[in-house]
Coordinates of C-alpha atoms and ligand atoms in Angstrom, one line a residue:
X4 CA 0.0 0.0 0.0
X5 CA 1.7 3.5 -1.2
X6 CA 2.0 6.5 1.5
X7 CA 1.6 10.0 -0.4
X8 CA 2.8 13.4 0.0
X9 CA -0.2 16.2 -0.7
X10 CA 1.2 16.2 -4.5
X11 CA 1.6 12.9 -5.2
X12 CA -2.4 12.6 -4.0
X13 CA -3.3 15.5 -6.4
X14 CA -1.4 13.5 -9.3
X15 CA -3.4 10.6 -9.1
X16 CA -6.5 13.0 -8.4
X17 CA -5.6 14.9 -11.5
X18 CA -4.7 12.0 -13.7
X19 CA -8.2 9.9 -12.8
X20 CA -9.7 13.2 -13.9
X21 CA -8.2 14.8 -16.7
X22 CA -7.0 11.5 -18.1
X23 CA -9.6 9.0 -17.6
X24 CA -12.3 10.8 -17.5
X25 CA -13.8 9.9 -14.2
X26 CA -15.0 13.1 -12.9
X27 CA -14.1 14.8 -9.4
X28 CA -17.7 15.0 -8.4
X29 CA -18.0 10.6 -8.6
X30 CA -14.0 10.8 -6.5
X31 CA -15.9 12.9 -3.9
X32 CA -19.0 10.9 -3.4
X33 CA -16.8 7.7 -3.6
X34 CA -14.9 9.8 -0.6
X35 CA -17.8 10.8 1.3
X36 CA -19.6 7.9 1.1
X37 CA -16.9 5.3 2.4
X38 CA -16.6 7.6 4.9
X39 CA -20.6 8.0 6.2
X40 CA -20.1 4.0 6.0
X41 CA -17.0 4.0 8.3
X42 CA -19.5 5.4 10.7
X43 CA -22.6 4.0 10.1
X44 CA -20.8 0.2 10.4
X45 CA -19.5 1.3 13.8
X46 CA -22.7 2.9 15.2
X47 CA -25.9 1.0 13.8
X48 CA -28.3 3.3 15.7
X49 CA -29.6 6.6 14.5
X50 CA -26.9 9.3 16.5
X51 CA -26.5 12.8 16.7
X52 CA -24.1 14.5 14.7
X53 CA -21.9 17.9 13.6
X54 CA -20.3 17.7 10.2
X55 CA -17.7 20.9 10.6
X56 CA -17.0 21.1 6.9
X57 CA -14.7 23.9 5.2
X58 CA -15.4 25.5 1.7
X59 CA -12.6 23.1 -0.1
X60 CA -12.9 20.1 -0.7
X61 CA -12.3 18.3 2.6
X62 CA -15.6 20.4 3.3
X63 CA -17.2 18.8 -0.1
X64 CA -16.6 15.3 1.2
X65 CA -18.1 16.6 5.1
X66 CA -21.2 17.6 2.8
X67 CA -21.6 14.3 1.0
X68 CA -21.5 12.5 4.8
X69 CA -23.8 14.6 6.0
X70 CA -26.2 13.4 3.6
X71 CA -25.5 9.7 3.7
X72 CA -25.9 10.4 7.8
X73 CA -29.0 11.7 7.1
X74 CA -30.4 9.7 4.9
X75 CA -29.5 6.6 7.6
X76 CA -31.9 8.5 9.8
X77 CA -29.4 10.6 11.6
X78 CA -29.8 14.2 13.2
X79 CA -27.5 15.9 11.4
X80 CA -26.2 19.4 11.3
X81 CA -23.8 21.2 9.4
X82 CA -21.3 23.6 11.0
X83 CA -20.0 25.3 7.8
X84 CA -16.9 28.3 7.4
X85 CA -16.2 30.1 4.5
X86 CA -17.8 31.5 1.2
X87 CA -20.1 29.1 -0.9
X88 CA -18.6 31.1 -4.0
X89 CA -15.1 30.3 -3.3
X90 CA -15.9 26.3 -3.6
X91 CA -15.2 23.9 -6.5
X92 CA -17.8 23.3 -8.3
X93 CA -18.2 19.4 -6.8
X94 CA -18.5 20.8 -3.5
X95 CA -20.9 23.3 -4.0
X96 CA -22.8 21.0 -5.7
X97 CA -22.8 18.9 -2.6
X98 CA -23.4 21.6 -0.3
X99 CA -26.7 22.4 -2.6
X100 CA -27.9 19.2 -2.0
X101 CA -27.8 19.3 1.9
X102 CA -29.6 23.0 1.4
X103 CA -32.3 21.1 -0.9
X104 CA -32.7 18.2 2.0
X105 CA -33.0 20.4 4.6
X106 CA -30.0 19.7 6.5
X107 CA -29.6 22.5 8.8
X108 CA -26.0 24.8 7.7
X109 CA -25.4 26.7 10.3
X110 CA -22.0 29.3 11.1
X111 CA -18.8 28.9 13.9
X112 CA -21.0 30.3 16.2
X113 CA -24.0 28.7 16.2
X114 CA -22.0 25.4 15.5
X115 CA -19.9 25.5 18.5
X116 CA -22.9 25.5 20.7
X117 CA -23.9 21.6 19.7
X118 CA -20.1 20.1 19.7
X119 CA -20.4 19.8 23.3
X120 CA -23.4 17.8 22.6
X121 CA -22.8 15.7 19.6
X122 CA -22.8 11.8 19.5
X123 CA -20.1 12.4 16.4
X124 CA -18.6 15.4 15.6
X125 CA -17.3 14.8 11.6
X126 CA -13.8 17.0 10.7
X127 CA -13.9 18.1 7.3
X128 CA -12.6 21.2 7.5
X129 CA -8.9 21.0 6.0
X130 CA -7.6 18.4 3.9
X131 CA -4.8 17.9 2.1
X132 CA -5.0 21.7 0.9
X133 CA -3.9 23.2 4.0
X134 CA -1.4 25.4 3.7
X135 CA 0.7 27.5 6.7
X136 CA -0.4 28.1 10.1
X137 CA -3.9 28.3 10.7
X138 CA -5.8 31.1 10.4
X139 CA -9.2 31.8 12.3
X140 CA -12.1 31.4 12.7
X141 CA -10.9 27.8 11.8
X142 CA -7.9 28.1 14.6
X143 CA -10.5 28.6 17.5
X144 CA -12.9 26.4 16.0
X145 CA -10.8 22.9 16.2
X146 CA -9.9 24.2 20.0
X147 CA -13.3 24.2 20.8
X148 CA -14.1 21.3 19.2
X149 CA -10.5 19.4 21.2
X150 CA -12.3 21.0 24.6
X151 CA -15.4 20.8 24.7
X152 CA -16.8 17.4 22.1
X153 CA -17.6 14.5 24.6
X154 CA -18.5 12.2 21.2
X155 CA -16.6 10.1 19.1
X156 CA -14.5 12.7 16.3
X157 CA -14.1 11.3 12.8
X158 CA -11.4 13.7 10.4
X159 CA -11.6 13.1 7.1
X160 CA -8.6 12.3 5.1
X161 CA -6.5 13.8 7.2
X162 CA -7.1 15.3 11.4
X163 CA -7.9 19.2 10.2
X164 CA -4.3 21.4 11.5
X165 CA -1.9 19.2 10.6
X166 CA 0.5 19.0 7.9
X167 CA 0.0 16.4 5.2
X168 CA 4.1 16.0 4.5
X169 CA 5.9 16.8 7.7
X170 CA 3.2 15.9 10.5
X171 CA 3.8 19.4 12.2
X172 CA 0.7 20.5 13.6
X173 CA 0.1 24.1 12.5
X174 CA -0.9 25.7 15.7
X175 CA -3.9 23.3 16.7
X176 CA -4.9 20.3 15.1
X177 CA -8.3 18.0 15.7
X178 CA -7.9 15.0 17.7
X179 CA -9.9 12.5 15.9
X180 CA -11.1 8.5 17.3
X181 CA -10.8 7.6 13.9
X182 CA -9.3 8.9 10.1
X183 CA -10.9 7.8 6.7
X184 CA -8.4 8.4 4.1
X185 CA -8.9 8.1 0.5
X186 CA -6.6 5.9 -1.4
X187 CA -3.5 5.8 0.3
X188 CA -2.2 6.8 3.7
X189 CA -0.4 10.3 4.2
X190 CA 2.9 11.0 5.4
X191 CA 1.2 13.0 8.5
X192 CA -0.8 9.4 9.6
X193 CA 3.1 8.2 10.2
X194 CA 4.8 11.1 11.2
X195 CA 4.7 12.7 14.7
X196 CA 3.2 14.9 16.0
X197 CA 0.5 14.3 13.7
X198 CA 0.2 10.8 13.8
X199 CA -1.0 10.5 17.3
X200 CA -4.0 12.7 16.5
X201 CA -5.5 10.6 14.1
X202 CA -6.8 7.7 16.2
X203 CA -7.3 4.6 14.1
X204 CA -6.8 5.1 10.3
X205 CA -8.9 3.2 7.8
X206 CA -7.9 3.9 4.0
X207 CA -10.6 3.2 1.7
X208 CA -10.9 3.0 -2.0
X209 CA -12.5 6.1 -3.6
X210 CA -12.3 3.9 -7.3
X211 CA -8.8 5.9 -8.5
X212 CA -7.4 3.3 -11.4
X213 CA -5.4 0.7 -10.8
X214 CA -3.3 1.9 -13.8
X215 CA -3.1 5.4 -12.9
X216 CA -1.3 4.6 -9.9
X217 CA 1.3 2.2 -12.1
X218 CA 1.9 5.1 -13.9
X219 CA 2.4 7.7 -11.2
X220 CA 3.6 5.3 -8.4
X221 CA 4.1 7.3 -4.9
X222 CA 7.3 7.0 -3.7
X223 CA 6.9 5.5 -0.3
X224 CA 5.3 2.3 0.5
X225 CA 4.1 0.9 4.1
X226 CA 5.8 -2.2 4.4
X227 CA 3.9 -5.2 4.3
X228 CA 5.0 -9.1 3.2
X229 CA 3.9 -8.2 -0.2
X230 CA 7.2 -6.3 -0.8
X231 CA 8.8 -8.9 0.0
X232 CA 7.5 -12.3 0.9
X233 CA 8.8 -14.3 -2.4
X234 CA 12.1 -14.3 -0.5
X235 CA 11.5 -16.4 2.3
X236 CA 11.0 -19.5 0.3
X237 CA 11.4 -22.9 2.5
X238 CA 14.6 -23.9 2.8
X239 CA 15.8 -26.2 0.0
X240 CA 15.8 -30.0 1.3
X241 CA 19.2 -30.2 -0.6
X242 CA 21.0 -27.4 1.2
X243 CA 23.6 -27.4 3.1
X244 CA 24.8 -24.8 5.5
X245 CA 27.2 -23.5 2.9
X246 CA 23.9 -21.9 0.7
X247 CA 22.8 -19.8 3.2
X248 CA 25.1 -17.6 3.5
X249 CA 28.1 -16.5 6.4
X250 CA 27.9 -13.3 8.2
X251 CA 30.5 -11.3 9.9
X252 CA 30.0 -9.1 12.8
X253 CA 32.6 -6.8 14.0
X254 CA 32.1 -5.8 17.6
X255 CA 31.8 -6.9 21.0
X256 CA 34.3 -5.0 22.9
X257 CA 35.0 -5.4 26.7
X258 CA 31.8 -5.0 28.5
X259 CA 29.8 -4.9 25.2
X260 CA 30.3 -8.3 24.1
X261 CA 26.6 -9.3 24.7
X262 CA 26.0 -6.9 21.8
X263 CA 27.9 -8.7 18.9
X264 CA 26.4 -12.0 20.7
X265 CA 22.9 -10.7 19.9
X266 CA 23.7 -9.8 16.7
X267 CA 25.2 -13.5 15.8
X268 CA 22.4 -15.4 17.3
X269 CA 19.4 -13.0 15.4
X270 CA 21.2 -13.5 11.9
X271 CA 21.5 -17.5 12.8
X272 CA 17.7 -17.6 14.0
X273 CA 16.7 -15.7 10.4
X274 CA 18.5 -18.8 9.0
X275 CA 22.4 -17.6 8.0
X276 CA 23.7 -20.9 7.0
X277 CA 27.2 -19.4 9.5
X278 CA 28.0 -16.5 12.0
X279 CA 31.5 -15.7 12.7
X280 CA 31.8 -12.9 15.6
X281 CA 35.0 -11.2 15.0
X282 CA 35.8 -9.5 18.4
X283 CA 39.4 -8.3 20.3
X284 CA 41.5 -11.1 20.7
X285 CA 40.9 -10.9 24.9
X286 CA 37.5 -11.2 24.4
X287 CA 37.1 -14.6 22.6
X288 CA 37.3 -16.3 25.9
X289 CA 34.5 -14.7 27.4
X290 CA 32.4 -15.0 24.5
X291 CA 33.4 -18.6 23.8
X292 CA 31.6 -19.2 27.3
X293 CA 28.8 -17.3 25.9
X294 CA 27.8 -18.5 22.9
X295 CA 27.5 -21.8 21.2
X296 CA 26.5 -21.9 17.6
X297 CA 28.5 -18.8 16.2
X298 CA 32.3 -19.4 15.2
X299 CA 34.6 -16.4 17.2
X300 CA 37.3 -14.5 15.3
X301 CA 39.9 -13.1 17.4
X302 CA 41.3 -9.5 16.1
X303 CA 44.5 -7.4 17.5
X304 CA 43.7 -6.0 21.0
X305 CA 43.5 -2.4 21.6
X306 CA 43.5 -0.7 24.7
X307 CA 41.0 -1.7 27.5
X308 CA 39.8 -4.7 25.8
X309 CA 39.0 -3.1 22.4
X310 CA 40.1 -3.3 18.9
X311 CA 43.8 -1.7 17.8
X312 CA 42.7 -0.5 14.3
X313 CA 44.6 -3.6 12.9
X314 CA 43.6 -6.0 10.8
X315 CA 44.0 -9.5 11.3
X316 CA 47.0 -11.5 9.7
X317 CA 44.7 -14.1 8.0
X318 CA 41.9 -11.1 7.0
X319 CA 42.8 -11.6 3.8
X320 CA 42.4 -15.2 3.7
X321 CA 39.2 -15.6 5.6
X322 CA 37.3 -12.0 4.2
X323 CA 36.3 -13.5 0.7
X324 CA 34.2 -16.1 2.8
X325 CA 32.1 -14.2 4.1
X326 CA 28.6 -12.9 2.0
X327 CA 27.6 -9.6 4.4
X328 CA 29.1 -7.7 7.4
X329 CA 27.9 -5.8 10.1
X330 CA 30.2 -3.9 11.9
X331 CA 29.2 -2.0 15.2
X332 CA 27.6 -4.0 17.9
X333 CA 29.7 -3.3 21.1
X334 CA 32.5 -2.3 18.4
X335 CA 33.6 0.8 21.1
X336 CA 35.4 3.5 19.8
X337 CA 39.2 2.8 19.2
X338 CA 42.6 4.9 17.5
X339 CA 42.5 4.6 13.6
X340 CA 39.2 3.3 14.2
X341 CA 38.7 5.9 10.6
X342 CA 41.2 4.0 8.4
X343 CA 40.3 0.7 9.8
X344 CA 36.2 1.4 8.5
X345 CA 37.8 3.0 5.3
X346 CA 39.7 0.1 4.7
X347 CA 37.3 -2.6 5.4
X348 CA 34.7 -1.0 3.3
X349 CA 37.3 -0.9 0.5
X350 CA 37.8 -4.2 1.1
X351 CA 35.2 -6.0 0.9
X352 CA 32.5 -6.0 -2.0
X353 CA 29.5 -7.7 -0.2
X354 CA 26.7 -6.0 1.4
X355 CA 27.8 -4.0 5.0
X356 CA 25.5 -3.2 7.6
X357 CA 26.7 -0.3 9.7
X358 CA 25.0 0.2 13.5
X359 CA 25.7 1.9 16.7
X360 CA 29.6 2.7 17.1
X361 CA 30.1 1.7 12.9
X362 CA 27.7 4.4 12.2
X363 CA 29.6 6.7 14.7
X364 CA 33.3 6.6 13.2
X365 CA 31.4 7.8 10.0
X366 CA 29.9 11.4 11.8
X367 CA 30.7 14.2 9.9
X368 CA 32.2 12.9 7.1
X369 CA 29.8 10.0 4.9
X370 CA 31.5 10.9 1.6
X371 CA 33.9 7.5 1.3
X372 CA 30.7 5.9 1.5
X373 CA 29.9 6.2 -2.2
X374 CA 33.2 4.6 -3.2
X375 CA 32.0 1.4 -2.0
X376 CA 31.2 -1.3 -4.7
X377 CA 28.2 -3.1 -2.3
X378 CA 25.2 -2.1 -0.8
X379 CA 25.7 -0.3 2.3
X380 CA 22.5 -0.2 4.5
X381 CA 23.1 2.0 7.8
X382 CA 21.1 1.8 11.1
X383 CA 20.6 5.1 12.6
X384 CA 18.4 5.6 15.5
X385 CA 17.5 9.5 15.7
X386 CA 20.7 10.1 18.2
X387 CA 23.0 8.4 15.8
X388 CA 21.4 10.2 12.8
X389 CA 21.9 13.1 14.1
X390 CA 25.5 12.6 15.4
X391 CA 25.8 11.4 11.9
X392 CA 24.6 14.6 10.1
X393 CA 25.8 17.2 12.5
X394 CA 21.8 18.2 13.5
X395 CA 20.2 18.1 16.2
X396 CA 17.4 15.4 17.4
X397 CA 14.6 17.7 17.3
X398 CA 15.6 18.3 13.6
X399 CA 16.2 14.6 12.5
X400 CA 12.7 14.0 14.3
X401 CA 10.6 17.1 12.6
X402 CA 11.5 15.5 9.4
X403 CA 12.4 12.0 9.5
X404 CA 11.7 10.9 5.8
X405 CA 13.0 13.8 4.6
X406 CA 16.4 13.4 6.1
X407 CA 16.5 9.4 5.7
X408 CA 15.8 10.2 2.0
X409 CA 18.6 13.0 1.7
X410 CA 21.3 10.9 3.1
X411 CA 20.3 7.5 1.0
X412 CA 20.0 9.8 -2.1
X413 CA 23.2 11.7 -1.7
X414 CA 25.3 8.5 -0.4
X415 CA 24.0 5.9 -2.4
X416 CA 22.9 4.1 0.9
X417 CA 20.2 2.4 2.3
X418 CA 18.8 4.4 5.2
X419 CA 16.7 2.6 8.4
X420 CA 16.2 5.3 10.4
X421 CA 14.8 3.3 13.5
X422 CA 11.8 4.5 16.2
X423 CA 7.7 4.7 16.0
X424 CA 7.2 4.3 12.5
X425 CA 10.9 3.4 10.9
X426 CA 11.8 4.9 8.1
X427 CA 13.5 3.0 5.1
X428 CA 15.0 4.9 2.0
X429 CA 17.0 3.4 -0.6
X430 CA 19.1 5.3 -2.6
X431 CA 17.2 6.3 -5.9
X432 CA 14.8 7.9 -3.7
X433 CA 12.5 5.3 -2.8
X434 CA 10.8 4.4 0.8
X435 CA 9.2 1.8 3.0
X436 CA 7.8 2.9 5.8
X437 CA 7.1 0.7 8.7
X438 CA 3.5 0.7 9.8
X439 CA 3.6 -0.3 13.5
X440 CA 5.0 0.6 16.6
X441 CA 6.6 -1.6 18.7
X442 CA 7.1 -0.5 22.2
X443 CA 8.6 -4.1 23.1
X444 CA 11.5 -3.0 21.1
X445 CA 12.1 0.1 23.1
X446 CA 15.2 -1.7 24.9
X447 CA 18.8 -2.0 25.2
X448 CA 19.9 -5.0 22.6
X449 CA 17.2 -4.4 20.4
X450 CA 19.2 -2.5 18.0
X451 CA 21.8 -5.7 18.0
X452 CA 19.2 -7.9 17.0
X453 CA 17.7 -6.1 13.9
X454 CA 21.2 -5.4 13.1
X455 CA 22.0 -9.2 12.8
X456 CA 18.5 -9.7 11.3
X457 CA 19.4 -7.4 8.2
X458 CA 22.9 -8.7 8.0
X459 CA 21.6 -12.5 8.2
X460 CA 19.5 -11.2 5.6
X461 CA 21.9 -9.8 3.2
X462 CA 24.1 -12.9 3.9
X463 CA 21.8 -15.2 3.0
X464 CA 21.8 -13.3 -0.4
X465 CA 18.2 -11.8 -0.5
X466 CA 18.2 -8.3 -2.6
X467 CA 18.8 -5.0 -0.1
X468 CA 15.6 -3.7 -0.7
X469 CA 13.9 -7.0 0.8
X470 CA 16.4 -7.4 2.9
X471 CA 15.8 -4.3 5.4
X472 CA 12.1 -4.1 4.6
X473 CA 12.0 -7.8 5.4
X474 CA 14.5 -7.4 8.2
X475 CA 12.3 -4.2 9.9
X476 CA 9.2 -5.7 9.7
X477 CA 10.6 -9.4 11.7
X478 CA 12.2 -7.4 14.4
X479 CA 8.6 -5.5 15.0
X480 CA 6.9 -9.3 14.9
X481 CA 9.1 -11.0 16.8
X482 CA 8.4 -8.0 19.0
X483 CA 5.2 -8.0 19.3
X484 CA 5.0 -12.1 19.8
X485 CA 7.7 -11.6 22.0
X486 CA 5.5 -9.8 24.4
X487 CA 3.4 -12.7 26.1
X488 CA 2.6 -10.5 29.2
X489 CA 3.9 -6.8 29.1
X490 CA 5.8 -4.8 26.7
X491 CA 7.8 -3.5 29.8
X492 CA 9.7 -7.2 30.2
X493 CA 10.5 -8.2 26.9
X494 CA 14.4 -8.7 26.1
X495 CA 16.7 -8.5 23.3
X496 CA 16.9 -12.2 23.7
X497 CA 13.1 -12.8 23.7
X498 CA 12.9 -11.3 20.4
X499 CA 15.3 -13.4 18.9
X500 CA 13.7 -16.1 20.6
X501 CA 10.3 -15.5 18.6
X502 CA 11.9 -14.7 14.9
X503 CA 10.9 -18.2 14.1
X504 CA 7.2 -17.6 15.0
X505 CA 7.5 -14.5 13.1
X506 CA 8.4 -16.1 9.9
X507 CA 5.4 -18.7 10.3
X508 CA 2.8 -16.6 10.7
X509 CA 3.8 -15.1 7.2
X510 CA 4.6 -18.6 5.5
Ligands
LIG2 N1 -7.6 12.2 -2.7 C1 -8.5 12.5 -3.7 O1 -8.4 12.0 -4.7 C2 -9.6 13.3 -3.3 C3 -9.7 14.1 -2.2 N2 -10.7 14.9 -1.9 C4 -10.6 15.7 -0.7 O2 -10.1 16.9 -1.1 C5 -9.2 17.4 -0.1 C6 -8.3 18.4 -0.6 O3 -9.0 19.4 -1.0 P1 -8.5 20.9 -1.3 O4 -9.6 21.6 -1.9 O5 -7.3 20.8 -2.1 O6 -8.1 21.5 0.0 P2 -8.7 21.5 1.5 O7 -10.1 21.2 1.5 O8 -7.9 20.6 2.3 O9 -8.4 22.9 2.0 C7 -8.6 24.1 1.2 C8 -9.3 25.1 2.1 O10 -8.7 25.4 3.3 C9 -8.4 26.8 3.4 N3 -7.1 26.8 4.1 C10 -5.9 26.4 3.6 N4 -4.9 26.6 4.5 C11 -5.5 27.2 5.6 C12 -5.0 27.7 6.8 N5 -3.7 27.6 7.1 N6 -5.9 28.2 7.7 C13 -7.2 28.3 7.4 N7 -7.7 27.9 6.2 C14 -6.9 27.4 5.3 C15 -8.4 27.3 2.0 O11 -8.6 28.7 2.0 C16 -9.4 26.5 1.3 O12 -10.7 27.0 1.6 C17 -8.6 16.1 0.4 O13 -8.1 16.2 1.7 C18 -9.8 15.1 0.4 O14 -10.5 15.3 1.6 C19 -11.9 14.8 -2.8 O15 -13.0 14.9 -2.2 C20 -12.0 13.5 -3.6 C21 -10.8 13.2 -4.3
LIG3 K1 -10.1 17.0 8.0

């Protein structure tokens, strides 16, 4: 399912129009009518209700579910601002036909006066066509309507106030039980603020052509098993654990080694066919009493039980086994920690995944990145990214796609920018974005694990794109499954625990 920006909604609005043929006015009533139906499925009794409808045409849809309300045998009144000349011509259209049936229209005055006594109070008063802070009377009209509605709010398309493309809230913004959109999510139902005012989001189909979407495709997708789902095939009965792939992980410094141990263990439970942990030689010990199943590769020692900055003597020898690294898990931060990542990622031509103190050596300076001949995928959370980039947290947060996008674009990387709603961009501009949140994974380790999820992945040779998507949307199963009584006691090791359930339920 695509996730628009405002324009990219206009394009396919425009193109169902002016190419097919299909007019507005049938887009609106499809619009309006999916939405009365949202409503009328979750209340079957005649209610009370306020459709607040503005004179674009957000308002035009609020007119055509006011008259599918009323026609169920609702109460309905409208609460109408701005000038009936100013509409499209599909709106007032609409908003004659409420006149001709009756349907009280009534100003912000008189309006605010039944909000506090509404069943439903319906939002159409900005869409998608907002634009800048908000003026009044519409400013004062959503506070009253946050303040004083006791009823259940539905906004339509989009909670009126907030920004379809960065999720700001312009000054005040509806909070809504429940959002009908029409044909594809909005950035603002993923981004915060804005996301947590729309209550439940239902998108419904307002009958836009299959084939003008192919030929204007959004270019953000939620991520869902379609994407990706071909590449977790059973496993061959003939293979061995030579097909499915080896992954290194660089890390696991003193007191961080349980770090690269996640790391190993997620990419085996994905199904890697091997896991070598590569970790300072004074650590294998430890780790050797740690782990089982993953091979350990001991690397020059550094100062208090880190790495030097050398390189093995048999790198050379053992590097072209491997099919993906991840480097960062408990790496620590070492001297010539720099050249070491420069030469490594010169080095080796498979896929890297850099996290946590791999994503670190980079800050400042990402530019060697686009020498590298593989995919690179990188793992910011908001912290890192911003480390990364120089910015501060508020500012990778206020525009989260917008910066994952920038850096994948001008790097030639792929981009998971991890937290409520990770974001995924791939360097010619595309992105997933993930449609749950997963409070579970709110923990210390976490990170480890989707770090050796996406590395198993890209071991095991699956295509970067499917790889992460695939990778992001595990972790946030495994998560969820994870959590058999509360969110608050789920580990690290839990999740890894339930990867295997995960990839059932999708088999
Ligand atoms: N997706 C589709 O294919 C369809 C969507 N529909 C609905 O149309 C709106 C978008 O309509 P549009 O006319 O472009 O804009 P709005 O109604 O959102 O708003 C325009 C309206 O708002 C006033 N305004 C703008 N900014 C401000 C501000 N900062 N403060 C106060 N007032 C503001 C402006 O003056 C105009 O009056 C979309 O969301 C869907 O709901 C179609 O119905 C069907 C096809
Ligand atoms: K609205």
């Amino acid at each position: 399912m695509y996730l628009c920006t405002a324009q990219e909604m206009r394009d396919l609005d425009r193109c169902t129009i002016d190419r097919m043929g299909l007019p507005g006015m049938v887009l609106m009533e499809n619009a309006g009518r999916e939405a009365a139906r949202a409503l009328l499925e979750r209340f079957p009794e005649a209610k009370k209700a306020v459709v607040l409808a503005g004179s674009g045409n957000n308002g035009g849809d609020g007119f055509v579910i006011a008259r599918h309300l009323a026609a169920a045998g609702w109460e309905v009144s409208i609460g109408h601002l701005g000038q009936v000349e100013k509409m499209s011509p599909e709106t007032q259209t609409f908003y004659g036909v409420c006149r001709q049936m009756g349907i009280p229209i009534v100003g912000k005055n008189e309006s605010e006066k039944w909000i506090g006594t509404a069943d439903v109070v319906v939002d159409a008063l900005l869409g998608t066509g907002v634009r800048g802070e908000l003026r009044e009377p519409v400013r004062t009209l959503i506070h009253q309507v946050n303040r004083t509605c006791q009823g259940f709010v539905l906004a339509v398309d989009i909670p009126s106030g907030v920004d379809t493309d960065t999720g700001a809230v312009l000054g005040e913004a509806i909070r809504a039980d429940l959002t009908v959109t029409f044909a594809a999510a909005k950035w603002c139902h993923y981004l915060r603020p804005a996301a947590e005012y729309r209550g439940e989001l239902k998108v419904v189909d307002i009958g836009i052509p299959p084939a003008v979407v192919t030929e204007n495709p959004p270019r953000a997708q939620l991520n869902q098993p379609s994407l990706w789902e071909k590449h977790l095939s059973p496993r061959s009965p003939w293979s061995h654990k030579g097909s499915h792939g080896h992954l290194l992980v660089l890390g696991g410094s003193q007191g961080m080694l349980g770090a690269a141990a996640l790391s190993g263990m997620a990419a085996l439970r994905f199904g890697v066919g091997m896991t070598t942990l590569g970790v300072p030689h004074g650590q294998v010990g430890p780790l050797a009493a740690k782990v089982t199943e993953p091979l350990i590769w001991g690397w020059p020692d550094g100062p208090e039980g880190g790495f030097s900055g050398a390189f093995p003597p048999d790198w050379e020898e053992r590097a072209p086994r491997f099919t993906a690294v991840a480097v960062g898990p408990g790496l620590g931060r070492f001297t010539r920690e720099k050249t070491w990542l420069e030469r490594l990622l010169r080095e080796v031509s498979v896929p890297v995944v850099l996290d946590a103190d791999g994503l670190n050596i980079l800050s400042g300076d990402l530019s060697f990145l686009e020498q590298r001949q593989g995919p690179t995928v990188l793992t910011p959370h908001p912290g890192e990214m911003a480390r990364l980039l120089g910015i501060s947290v508020e500012e990778v947060e206020s525009s989260r796609h917008q910066v994952a996008v920038d850096v994948a674009e001008r790097y030639g990387v792929t981009t998971v920018l991890k937290g409520t709603f990770t974001v995924i961009a791939f360097p010619d501009g595309q992105q997933v974005i993930h449609p749950e949140s997963s409070p579970a994974l709110a923990k210390a380790g976490s990170g480890d694990v989707l770090t050796g999820i996406l590395g198993g992945g890209l071991a095991r040779g699956i295509p970067v794109e499917s790889a992460v998507s695939l990778g992001v949307y595990l972790h946030s199963s495994a998560g969820r499954l994870a959590t058999v009584a509360s969110a608050h006691s789920v580990l690290a090791s839990d999740v890894i625990h339930h990867l295997g359930r995960a990839i059932h339920q999708i088999h």
